[in-house]
CSV table of C-alpha atoms in Angstrom, one decimal:
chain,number,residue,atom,x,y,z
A,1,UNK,CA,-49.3,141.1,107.5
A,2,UNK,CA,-46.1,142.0,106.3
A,3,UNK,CA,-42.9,141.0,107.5
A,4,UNK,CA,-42.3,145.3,108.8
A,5,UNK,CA,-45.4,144.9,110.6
A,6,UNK,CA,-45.3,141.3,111.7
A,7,UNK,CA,-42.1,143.0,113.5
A,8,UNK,CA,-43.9,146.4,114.8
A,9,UNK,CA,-46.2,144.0,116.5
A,10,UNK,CA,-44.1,142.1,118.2
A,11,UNK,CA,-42.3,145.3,119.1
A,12,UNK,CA,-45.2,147.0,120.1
A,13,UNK,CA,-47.0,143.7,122.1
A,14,UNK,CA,-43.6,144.0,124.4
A,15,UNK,CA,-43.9,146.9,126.6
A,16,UNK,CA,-40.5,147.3,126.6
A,17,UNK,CA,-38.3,150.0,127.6
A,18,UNK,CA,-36.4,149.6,123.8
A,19,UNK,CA,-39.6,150.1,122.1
A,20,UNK,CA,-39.9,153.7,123.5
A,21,UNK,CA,-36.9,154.4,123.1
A,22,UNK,CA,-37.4,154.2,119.1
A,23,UNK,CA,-40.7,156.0,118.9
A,24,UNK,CA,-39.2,159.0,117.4
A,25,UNK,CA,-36.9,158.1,114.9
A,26,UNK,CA,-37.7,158.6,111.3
A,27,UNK,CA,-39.3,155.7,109.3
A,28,UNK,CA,-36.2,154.3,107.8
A,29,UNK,CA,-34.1,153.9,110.9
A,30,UNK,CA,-37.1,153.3,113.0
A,31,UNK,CA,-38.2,149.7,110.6
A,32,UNK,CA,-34.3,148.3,110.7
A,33,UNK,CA,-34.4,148.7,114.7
A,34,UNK,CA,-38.1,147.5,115.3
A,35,UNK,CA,-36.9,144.3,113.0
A,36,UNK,CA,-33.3,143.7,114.7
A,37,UNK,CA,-35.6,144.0,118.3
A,38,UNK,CA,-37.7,141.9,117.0
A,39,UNK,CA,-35.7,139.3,116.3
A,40,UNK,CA,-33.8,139.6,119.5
A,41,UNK,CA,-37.4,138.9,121.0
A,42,UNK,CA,-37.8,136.0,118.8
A,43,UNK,CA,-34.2,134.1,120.1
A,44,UNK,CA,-34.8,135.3,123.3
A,45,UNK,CA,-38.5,133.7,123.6
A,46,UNK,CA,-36.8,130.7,121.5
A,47,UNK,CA,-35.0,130.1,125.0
A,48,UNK,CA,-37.8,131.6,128.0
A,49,UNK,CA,-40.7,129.4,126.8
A,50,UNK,CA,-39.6,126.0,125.7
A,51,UNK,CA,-38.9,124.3,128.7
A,52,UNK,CA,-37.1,121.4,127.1
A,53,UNK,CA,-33.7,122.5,126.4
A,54,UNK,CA,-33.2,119.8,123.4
A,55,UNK,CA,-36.0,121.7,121.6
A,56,UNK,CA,-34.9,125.0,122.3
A,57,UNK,CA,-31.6,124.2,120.9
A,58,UNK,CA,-33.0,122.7,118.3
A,59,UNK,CA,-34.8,126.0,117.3
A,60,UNK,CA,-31.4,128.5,118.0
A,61,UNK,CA,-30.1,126.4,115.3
A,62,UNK,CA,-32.9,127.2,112.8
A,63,UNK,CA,-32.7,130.7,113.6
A,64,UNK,CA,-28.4,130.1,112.7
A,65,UNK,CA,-29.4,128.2,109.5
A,66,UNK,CA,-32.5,131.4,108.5
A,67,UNK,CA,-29.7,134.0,109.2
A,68,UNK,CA,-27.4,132.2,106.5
A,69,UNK,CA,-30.4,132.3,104.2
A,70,UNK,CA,-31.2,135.7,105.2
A,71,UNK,CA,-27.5,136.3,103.4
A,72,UNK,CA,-28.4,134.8,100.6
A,73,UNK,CA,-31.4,136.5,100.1
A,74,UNK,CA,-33.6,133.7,100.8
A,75,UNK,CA,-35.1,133.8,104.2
A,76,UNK,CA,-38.5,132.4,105.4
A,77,UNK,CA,-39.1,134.5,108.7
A,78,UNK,CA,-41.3,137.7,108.5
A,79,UNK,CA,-38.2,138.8,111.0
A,80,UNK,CA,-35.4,138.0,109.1
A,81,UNK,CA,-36.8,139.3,105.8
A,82,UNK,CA,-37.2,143.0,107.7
A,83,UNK,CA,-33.8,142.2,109.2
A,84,UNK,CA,-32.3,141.4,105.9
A,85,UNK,CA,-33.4,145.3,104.2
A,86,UNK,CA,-32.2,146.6,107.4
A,87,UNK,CA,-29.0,144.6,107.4
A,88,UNK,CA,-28.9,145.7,103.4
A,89,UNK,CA,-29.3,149.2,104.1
A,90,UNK,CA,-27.4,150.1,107.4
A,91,UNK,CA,-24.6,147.2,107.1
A,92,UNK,CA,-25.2,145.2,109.8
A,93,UNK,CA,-23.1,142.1,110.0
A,94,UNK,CA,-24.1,138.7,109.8
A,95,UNK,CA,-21.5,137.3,112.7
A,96,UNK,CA,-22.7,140.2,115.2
A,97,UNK,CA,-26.1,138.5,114.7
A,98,UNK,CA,-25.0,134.9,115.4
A,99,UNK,CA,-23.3,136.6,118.6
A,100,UNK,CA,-26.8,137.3,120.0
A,101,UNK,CA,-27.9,133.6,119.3
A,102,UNK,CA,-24.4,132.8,121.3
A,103,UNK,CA,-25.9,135.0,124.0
A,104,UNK,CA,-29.1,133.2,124.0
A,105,UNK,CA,-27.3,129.7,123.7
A,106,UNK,CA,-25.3,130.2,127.1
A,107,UNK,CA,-28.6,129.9,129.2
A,108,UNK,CA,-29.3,126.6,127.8
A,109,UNK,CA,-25.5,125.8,129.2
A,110,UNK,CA,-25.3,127.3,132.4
A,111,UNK,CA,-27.6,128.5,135.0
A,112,UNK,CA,-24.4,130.1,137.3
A,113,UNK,CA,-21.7,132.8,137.0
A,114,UNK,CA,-18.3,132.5,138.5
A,115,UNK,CA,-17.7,135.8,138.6
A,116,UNK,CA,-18.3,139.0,136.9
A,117,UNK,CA,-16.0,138.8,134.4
A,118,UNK,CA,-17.8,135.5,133.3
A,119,UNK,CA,-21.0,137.0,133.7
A,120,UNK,CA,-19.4,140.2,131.4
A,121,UNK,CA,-19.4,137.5,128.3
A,122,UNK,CA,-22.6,136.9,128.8
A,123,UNK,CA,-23.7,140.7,129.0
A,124,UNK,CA,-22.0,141.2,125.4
A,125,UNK,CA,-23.5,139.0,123.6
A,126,UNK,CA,-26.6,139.7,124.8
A,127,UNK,CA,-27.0,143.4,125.1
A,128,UNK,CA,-23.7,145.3,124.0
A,129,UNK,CA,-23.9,143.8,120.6
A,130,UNK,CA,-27.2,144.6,120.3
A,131,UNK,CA,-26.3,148.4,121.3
A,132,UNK,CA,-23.3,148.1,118.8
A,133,UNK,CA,-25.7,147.0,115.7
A,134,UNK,CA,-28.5,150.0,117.0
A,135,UNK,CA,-25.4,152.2,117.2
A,136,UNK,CA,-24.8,151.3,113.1
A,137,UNK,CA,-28.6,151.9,112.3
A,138,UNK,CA,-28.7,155.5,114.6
A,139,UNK,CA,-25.8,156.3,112.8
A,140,UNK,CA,-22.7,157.9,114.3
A,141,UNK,CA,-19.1,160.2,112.9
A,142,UNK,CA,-17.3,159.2,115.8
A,143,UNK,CA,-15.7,156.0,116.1
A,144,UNK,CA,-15.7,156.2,120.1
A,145,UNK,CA,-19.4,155.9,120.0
A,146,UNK,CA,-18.6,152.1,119.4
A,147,UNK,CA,-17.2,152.8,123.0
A,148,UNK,CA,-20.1,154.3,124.2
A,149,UNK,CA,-22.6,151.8,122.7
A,150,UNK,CA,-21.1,149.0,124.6
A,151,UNK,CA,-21.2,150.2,127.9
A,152,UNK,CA,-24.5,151.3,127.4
A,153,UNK,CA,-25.3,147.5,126.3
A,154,UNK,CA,-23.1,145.9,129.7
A,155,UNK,CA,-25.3,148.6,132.0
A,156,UNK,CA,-29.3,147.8,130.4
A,157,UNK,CA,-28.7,144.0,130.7
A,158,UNK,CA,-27.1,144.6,134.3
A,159,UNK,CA,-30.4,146.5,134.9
A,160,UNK,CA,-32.7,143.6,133.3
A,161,UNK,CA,-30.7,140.8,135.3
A,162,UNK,CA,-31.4,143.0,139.1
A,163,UNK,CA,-34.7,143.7,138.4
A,164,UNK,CA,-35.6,139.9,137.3
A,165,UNK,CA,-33.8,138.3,140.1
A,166,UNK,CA,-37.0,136.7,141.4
A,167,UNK,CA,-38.2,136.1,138.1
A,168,UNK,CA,-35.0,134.5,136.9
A,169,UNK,CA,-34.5,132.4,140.4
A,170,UNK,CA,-38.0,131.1,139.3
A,171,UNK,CA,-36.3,129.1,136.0
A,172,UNK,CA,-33.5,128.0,138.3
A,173,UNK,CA,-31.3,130.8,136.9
A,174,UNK,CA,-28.9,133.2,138.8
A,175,UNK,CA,-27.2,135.1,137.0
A,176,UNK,CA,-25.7,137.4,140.2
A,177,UNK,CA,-22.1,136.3,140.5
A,178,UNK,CA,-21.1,133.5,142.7
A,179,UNK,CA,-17.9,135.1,144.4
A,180,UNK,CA,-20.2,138.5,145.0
A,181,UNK,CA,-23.2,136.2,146.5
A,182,UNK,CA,-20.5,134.5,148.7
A,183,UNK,CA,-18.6,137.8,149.5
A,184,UNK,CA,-22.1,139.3,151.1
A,185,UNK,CA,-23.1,136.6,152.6
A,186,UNK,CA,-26.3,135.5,150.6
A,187,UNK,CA,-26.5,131.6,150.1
A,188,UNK,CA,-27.9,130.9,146.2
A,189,UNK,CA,-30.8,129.1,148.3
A,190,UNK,CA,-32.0,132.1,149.9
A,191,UNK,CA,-32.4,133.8,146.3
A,192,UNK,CA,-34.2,130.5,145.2
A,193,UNK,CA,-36.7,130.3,147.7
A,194,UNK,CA,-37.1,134.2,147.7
A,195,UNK,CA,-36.0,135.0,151.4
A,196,UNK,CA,-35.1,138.7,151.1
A,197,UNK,CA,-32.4,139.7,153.8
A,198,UNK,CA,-30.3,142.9,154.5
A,199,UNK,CA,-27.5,140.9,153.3
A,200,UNK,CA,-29.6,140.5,150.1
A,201,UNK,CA,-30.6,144.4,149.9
A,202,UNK,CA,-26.9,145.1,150.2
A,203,UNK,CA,-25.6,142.9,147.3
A,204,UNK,CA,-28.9,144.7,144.8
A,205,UNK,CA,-27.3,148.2,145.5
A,206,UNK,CA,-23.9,146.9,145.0
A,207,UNK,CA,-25.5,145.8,141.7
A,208,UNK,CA,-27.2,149.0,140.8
A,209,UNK,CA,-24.2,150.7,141.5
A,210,UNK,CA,-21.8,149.0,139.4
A,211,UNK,CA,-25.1,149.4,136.8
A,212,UNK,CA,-24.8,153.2,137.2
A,213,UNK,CA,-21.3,153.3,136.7
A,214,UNK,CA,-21.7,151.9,133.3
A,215,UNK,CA,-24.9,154.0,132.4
A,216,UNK,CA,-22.0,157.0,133.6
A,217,UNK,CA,-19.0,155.4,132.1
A,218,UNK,CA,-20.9,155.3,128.5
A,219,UNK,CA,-22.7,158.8,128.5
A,220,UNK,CA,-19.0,160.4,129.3
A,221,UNK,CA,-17.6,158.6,126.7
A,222,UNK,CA,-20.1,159.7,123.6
A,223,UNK,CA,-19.0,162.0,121.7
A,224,UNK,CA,-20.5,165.5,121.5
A,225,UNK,CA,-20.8,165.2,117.7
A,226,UNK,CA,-22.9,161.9,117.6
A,227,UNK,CA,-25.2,162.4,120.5
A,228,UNK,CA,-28.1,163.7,118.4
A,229,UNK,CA,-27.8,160.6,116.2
A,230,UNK,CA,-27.7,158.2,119.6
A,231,UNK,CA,-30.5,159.9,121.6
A,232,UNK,CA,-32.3,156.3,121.3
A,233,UNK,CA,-30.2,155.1,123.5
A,234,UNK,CA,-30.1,158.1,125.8
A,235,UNK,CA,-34.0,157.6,126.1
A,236,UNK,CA,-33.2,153.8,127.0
A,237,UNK,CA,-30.6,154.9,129.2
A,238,UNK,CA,-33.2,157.6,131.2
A,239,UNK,CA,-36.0,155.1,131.2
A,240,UNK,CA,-33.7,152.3,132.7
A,241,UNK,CA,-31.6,154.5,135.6
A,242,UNK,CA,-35.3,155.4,136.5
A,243,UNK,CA,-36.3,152.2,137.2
A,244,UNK,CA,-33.3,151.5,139.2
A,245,UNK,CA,-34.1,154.2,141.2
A,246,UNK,CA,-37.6,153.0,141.6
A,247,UNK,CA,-36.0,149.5,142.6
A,248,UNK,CA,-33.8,150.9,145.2
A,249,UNK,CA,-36.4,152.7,146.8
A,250,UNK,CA,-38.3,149.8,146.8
A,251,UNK,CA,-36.0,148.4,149.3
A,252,UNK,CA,-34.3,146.1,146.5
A,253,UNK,CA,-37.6,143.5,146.5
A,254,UNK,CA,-36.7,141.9,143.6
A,255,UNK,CA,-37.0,138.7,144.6
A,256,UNK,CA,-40.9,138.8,144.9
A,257,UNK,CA,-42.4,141.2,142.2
A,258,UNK,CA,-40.8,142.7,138.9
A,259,UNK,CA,-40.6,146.3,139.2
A,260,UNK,CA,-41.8,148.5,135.9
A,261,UNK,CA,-42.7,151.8,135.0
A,262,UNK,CA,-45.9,152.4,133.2
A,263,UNK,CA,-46.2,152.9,130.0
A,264,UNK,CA,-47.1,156.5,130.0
A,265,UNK,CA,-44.1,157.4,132.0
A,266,UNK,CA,-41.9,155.8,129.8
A,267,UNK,CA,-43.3,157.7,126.8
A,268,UNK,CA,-43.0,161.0,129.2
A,269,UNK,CA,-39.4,160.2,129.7
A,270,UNK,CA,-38.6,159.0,126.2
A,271,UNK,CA,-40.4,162.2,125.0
A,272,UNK,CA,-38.3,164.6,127.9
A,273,UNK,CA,-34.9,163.2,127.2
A,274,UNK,CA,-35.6,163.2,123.1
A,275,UNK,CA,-36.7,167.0,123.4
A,276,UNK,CA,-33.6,167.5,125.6
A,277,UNK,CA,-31.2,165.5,123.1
């Protein structure tokens, strides 16, 4: 296959939320985001399914060492030769790119988070330069989008860390904030062994709020002139503050099952909120 479809499958084989939210963009813009998801999925699983870390590091550094060739107009990867017409074509930079594998790096380093602003690093690299990148392919006029994308970024990987709590305490990972855990009374070993509490449900909605106020703080700060151009991530944004909802009324039971919308609500909402603009 080629290297645009070797990405549309891996894309596609997902189910996630970012897929939909892409659906309707024209072919051009829609290829340079499948291929920079894609190889966000590639790091990510680089890191989730080797269980030795040595190896997994080993492998971050190839994908460093395939982004330099990708810059030189040499890479090997079906991903990083779609990545490299998309990076050709909507100026993505190389550095933002190594910040994701930075992202990906810190889980092989640390399994804990002092405090939010720690855990904020993490949520950058991750998520809001992802969102700043899928910002430069959607396009924008308004340099405050930069703003916007961000925020946007900090809120969808606040809304993937609540909602794979359980999941996450399952790789001996916790990535809710130490001083927050502490300040509502919920012992890391009652998130390990999956012993849901009121304390517990307590420190999810204080999680889902702060999400929300991020989700709020972005879509305030997009310009009026740009939002047609960003409505990708305004379906992202719908599809993820759903499924917040969904958790909350759930009773926050993160710790023993994944919540997730199916797949033809998520096209429902993507299609709503693209309609809607």
């Amino acid at each position: 296959m080629s290297p645009d479809e070797y990405c549309q499958q891996k894309a596609a084989r997902s189910g996630s939320s970012f897929y939909y939210s892409f659906l309707f963009l024209p072919p051009e813009r829609r290829r340079a985001i499948t291929a920079l998801y894609a190889f966000c999925r590639e790091v990510d699983d680089t890191v989730d399914e080797w269980q030795d870390p040595g190896v997994a590091a080993t492998r971050l550094a190839w994908w460093r060492h395939e982004l330099a060739a990708m810059s030189a107009g040499q890479a090997q990867h079906p991903v990083t030769q779609a990545l490299h017409q998309a990076s050709a074509s909507f100026n993505l930079p190389e550095e933002q790119l190594r910040e994701i594998i930075d992202g990906m790096e810190m889980d092989l380093q640390q399994t804990r988070y002092l405090d939010f602003r720690a855990l904020s690093l993490y949520c950058y690299r991750v998520a809001s330069v992802v969102g700043l990148l899928a910002a430069e392919i959607f396009g924008y006029q308004d340099r405050r989008t930069q703003k916007y994308a961000h925020d946007l970024g900090i809120a969808c990987q606040l809304t993937n860390i609540i909602r794979d709590v359980g999941e996450d305490a399952r790789r001996g990972r916790i990535y809710l904030p130490i001083d927050e855990l502490q300040r509502f009374g919920v012992p890391a070993s009652d998130i390990l062994e999956a012993r849901h509490s009121d304390a517990f449900r307590r420190l999810i909605e204080f999680q889902i709020d702060r999400a929300e106020s991020y989700y709020a703080q972005a879509l305030a700060t997009l310009p009026a002139a740009d939002r047609k151009a960003q409505r990708p991530g305004l379906v992202m944004a719908a599809i993820y503050r759903t499924l917040l909802d969904e958790i909350r009324r759930d009773g926050c039971q993160v710790l023993t099952q994944r919540t997730s919308l199916p797949p033809l609500r998520k096209l429902w909402i993507a299609w709503r909120t693209w309609v809607r603009g």
